[in-house]
């Protein structure tokens, strides 16, 4: 069980409720956009009162930040894994493929959500900038801080194959397994030496 910033250990039921709120909010933000979704919409979808929802999140911005905090945590976990790996010319490929292999339909939903809410994420200081910093730290660890801009862009492309495939796949509403298989093939081709 985790401890919150206030030092309080949340109860399991509270953790489950918070996860449900995040799941519903993510879906509604993706479908309707951040501005098109109200706290009332989220609470009604969950069958709870607005005051109950406010017990978990003080506002919509807090929900948005919590959703992106999870993505930053995923990057931190991958960075920790990379630090334990041998530094060889296949590390970029192994790390990018691991990133793809850990993708779930929920993570693809998170990417769709990010694409649908770019303006709101830019507005919040902890949004994409934090994620971009996470990618920067990851690429520094793989290539070294002295890597050329060209090498850094190449590495970023290897990690962006899910997003790129998702953008193209959304045109046909491709299922998650199709998107991930295409991203894996693209990453393998990009990182082959």
mmCIF file of N, CA and C in Angstrom, residues 145-192:
data_model
loop_
_atom_site.group_PDB
_atom_site.id
_atom_site.type_symbol
_atom_site.label_atom_id
_atom_site.label_comp_id
_atom_site.label_asym_id
_atom_site.label_seq_id
_atom_site.Cartn_x
_atom_site.Cartn_y
_atom_site.Cartn_z
ATOM 1 N N UNK A 145 24.895 11.329 -22.519
ATOM 2 C CA UNK A 145 24.498 12.739 -22.605
ATOM 3 C C UNK A 145 25.159 13.462 -23.772
ATOM 4 N N UNK A 146 26.289 12.944 -24.252
ATOM 5 C CA UNK A 146 27.026 13.604 -25.336
ATOM 6 C C UNK A 146 26.546 13.184 -26.725
ATOM 7 N N UNK A 147 25.486 12.404 -26.823
ATOM 8 C CA UNK A 147 24.979 11.930 -28.121
ATOM 9 C C UNK A 147 24.590 13.105 -29.012
ATOM 10 N N UNK A 148 24.760 12.921 -30.304
ATOM 11 C CA UNK A 148 24.418 13.971 -31.270
ATOM 12 C C UNK A 148 22.901 14.152 -31.344
ATOM 13 N N UNK A 149 22.486 15.305 -31.859
ATOM 14 C CA UNK A 149 21.055 15.552 -32.044
ATOM 15 C C UNK A 149 20.436 14.510 -32.968
ATOM 16 N N UNK A 150 21.171 14.120 -34.001
ATOM 17 C CA UNK A 150 20.663 13.111 -34.934
ATOM 18 C C UNK A 150 20.422 11.780 -34.219
ATOM 19 N N UNK A 151 21.370 11.361 -33.384
ATOM 20 C CA UNK A 151 21.204 10.108 -32.641
ATOM 21 C C UNK A 151 20.044 10.196 -31.652
ATOM 22 N N UNK A 152 19.876 11.351 -31.032
ATOM 23 C CA UNK A 152 18.785 11.536 -30.070
ATOM 24 C C UNK A 152 17.421 11.464 -30.779
ATOM 25 N N UNK A 153 17.331 12.086 -31.957
ATOM 26 C CA UNK A 153 16.084 12.032 -32.725
ATOM 27 C C UNK A 153 15.781 10.601 -33.171
ATOM 28 N N UNK A 154 16.807 9.902 -33.577
ATOM 29 C CA UNK A 154 16.671 8.495 -33.979
ATOM 30 C C UNK A 154 16.121 7.670 -32.808
ATOM 31 N N UNK A 155 16.685 7.882 -31.631
ATOM 32 C CA UNK A 155 16.219 7.152 -30.449
ATOM 33 C C UNK A 155 14.772 7.522 -30.118
ATOM 34 N N UNK A 156 14.446 8.802 -30.225
ATOM 35 C CA UNK A 156 13.072 9.234 -29.957
ATOM 36 C C UNK A 156 12.100 8.556 -30.921
ATOM 37 N N UNK A 157 12.503 8.435 -32.187
ATOM 38 C CA UNK A 157 11.660 7.736 -33.167
ATOM 39 C C UNK A 157 11.397 6.293 -32.746
ATOM 40 N N UNK A 158 12.418 5.634 -32.226
ATOM 41 C CA UNK A 158 12.258 4.240 -31.794
ATOM 42 C C UNK A 158 11.202 4.123 -30.699
ATOM 43 N N UNK A 159 11.145 5.118 -29.802
ATOM 44 C CA UNK A 159 10.156 5.081 -28.726
ATOM 45 C C UNK A 159 8.789 5.610 -29.165
ATOM 46 N N UNK A 160 8.747 6.347 -30.260
ATOM 47 C CA UNK A 160 7.486 6.933 -30.715
ATOM 48 C C UNK A 160 6.716 6.062 -31.698
ATOM 49 N N UNK A 161 7.182 4.850 -31.950
ATOM 50 C CA UNK A 161 6.482 4.020 -32.937
ATOM 51 C C UNK A 161 5.061 3.668 -32.495
ATOM 52 N N UNK A 162 4.832 3.540 -31.205
ATOM 53 C CA UNK A 162 3.460 3.256 -30.751
ATOM 54 C C UNK A 162 2.563 4.439 -31.098
ATOM 55 N N UNK A 163 3.008 5.642 -30.762
ATOM 56 C CA UNK A 163 2.194 6.833 -31.042
ATOM 57 C C UNK A 163 1.954 7.006 -32.533
ATOM 58 N N UNK A 164 3.014 6.828 -33.330
ATOM 59 C CA UNK A 164 2.874 6.987 -34.782
ATOM 60 C C UNK A 164 1.922 5.940 -35.354
ATOM 61 N N UNK A 165 2.073 4.705 -34.925
ATOM 62 C CA UNK A 165 1.205 3.632 -35.412
ATOM 63 C C UNK A 165 -0.231 3.869 -34.958
ATOM 64 N N UNK A 166 -0.381 4.361 -33.746
ATOM 65 C CA UNK A 166 -1.708 4.645 -33.221
ATOM 66 C C UNK A 166 -2.386 5.739 -34.042
ATOM 67 N N UNK A 167 -1.638 6.788 -34.389
ATOM 68 C CA UNK A 167 -2.206 7.862 -35.217
ATOM 69 C C UNK A 167 -2.707 7.305 -36.546
ATOM 70 N N UNK A 168 -1.905 6.480 -37.180
ATOM 71 C CA UNK A 168 -2.303 5.892 -38.461
ATOM 72 C C UNK A 168 -3.411 4.864 -38.274
ATOM 73 N N UNK A 169 -3.292 4.055 -37.232
ATOM 74 C CA UNK A 169 -4.277 3.008 -36.968
ATOM 75 C C UNK A 169 -5.639 3.552 -36.609
ATOM 76 N N UNK A 170 -5.675 4.730 -35.978
ATOM 77 C CA UNK A 170 -6.958 5.313 -35.609
ATOM 78 C C UNK A 170 -7.808 5.626 -36.832
ATOM 79 N N UNK A 171 -7.150 5.799 -37.984
ATOM 80 C CA UNK A 171 -7.910 6.048 -39.202
ATOM 81 C C UNK A 171 -8.822 4.869 -39.506
ATOM 82 N N UNK A 172 -8.369 3.671 -39.179
ATOM 83 C CA UNK A 172 -9.186 2.475 -39.395
ATOM 84 C C UNK A 172 -9.701 1.899 -38.078
ATOM 85 N N UNK A 173 -9.500 2.606 -36.970
ATOM 86 C CA UNK A 173 -9.905 2.125 -35.644
ATOM 87 C C UNK A 173 -9.318 0.746 -35.366
ATOM 88 N N UNK A 174 -8.033 0.637 -35.590
ATOM 89 C CA UNK A 174 -7.334 -0.641 -35.431
ATOM 90 C C UNK A 174 -7.351 -1.109 -33.986
ATOM 91 N N UNK A 175 -7.504 -2.416 -33.772
ATOM 92 C CA UNK A 175 -7.465 -2.955 -32.413
ATOM 93 C C UNK A 175 -6.051 -2.870 -31.832
ATOM 94 N N UNK A 176 -5.977 -2.940 -30.518
ATOM 95 C CA UNK A 176 -4.704 -2.782 -29.803
ATOM 96 C C UNK A 176 -3.643 -3.758 -30.285
ATOM 97 N N UNK A 177 -3.994 -5.024 -30.480
ATOM 98 C CA UNK A 177 -2.973 -5.997 -30.883
ATOM 99 C C UNK A 177 -2.393 -5.674 -32.255
ATOM 100 N N UNK A 178 -3.192 -5.124 -33.154
ATOM 101 C CA UNK A 178 -2.703 -4.726 -34.475
ATOM 102 C C UNK A 178 -1.757 -3.537 -34.362
ATOM 103 N N UNK A 179 -2.138 -2.547 -33.567
ATOM 104 C CA UNK A 179 -1.294 -1.362 -33.361
ATOM 105 C C UNK A 179 0.048 -1.772 -32.768
ATOM 106 N N UNK A 180 0.019 -2.625 -31.750
ATOM 107 C CA UNK A 180 1.260 -3.027 -31.083
ATOM 108 C C UNK A 180 2.140 -3.889 -31.980
ATOM 109 N N UNK A 181 1.544 -4.766 -32.774
ATOM 110 C CA UNK A 181 2.335 -5.588 -33.699
ATOM 111 C C UNK A 181 3.024 -4.708 -34.741
ATOM 112 N N UNK A 182 2.311 -3.722 -35.266
ATOM 113 C CA UNK A 182 2.910 -2.812 -36.246
ATOM 114 C C UNK A 182 4.005 -1.964 -35.607
ATOM 115 N N UNK A 183 3.779 -1.500 -34.383
ATOM 116 C CA UNK A 183 4.800 -0.708 -33.682
ATOM 117 C C UNK A 183 6.049 -1.544 -33.426
ATOM 118 N N UNK A 184 5.862 -2.791 -33.066
ATOM 119 C CA UNK A 184 7.002 -3.688 -32.816
ATOM 120 C C UNK A 184 7.813 -3.889 -34.097
ATOM 121 N N UNK A 185 7.135 -4.118 -35.203
ATOM 122 C CA UNK A 185 7.836 -4.289 -36.484
ATOM 123 C C UNK A 185 8.593 -3.021 -36.857
ATOM 124 N N UNK A 186 7.958 -1.864 -36.688
ATOM 125 C CA UNK A 186 8.613 -0.597 -37.029
ATOM 126 C C UNK A 186 9.832 -0.355 -36.150
ATOM 127 N N UNK A 187 9.713 -0.631 -34.858
ATOM 128 C CA UNK A 187 10.842 -0.443 -33.945
ATOM 129 C C UNK A 187 11.983 -1.382 -34.291
ATOM 130 N N UNK A 188 11.659 -2.625 -34.573
ATOM 131 C CA UNK A 188 12.699 -3.592 -34.941
ATOM 132 C C UNK A 188 13.420 -3.138 -36.209
ATOM 133 N N UNK A 189 12.670 -2.680 -37.194
ATOM 134 C CA UNK A 189 13.289 -2.206 -38.440
ATOM 135 C C UNK A 189 14.135 -0.954 -38.203
ATOM 136 N N UNK A 190 13.634 -0.039 -37.388
ATOM 137 C CA UNK A 190 14.369 1.203 -37.106
ATOM 138 C C UNK A 190 15.676 0.959 -36.361
ATOM 139 N N UNK A 191 15.679 -0.014 -35.485
ATOM 140 C CA UNK A 191 16.842 -0.207 -34.606
ATOM 141 C C UNK A 191 17.746 -1.338 -35.056
ATOM 142 N N UNK A 192 17.502 -1.902 -36.217
ATOM 143 C CA UNK A 192 18.353 -2.970 -36.749
ATOM 144 C C UNK A 192 19.660 -2.352 -37.215
#
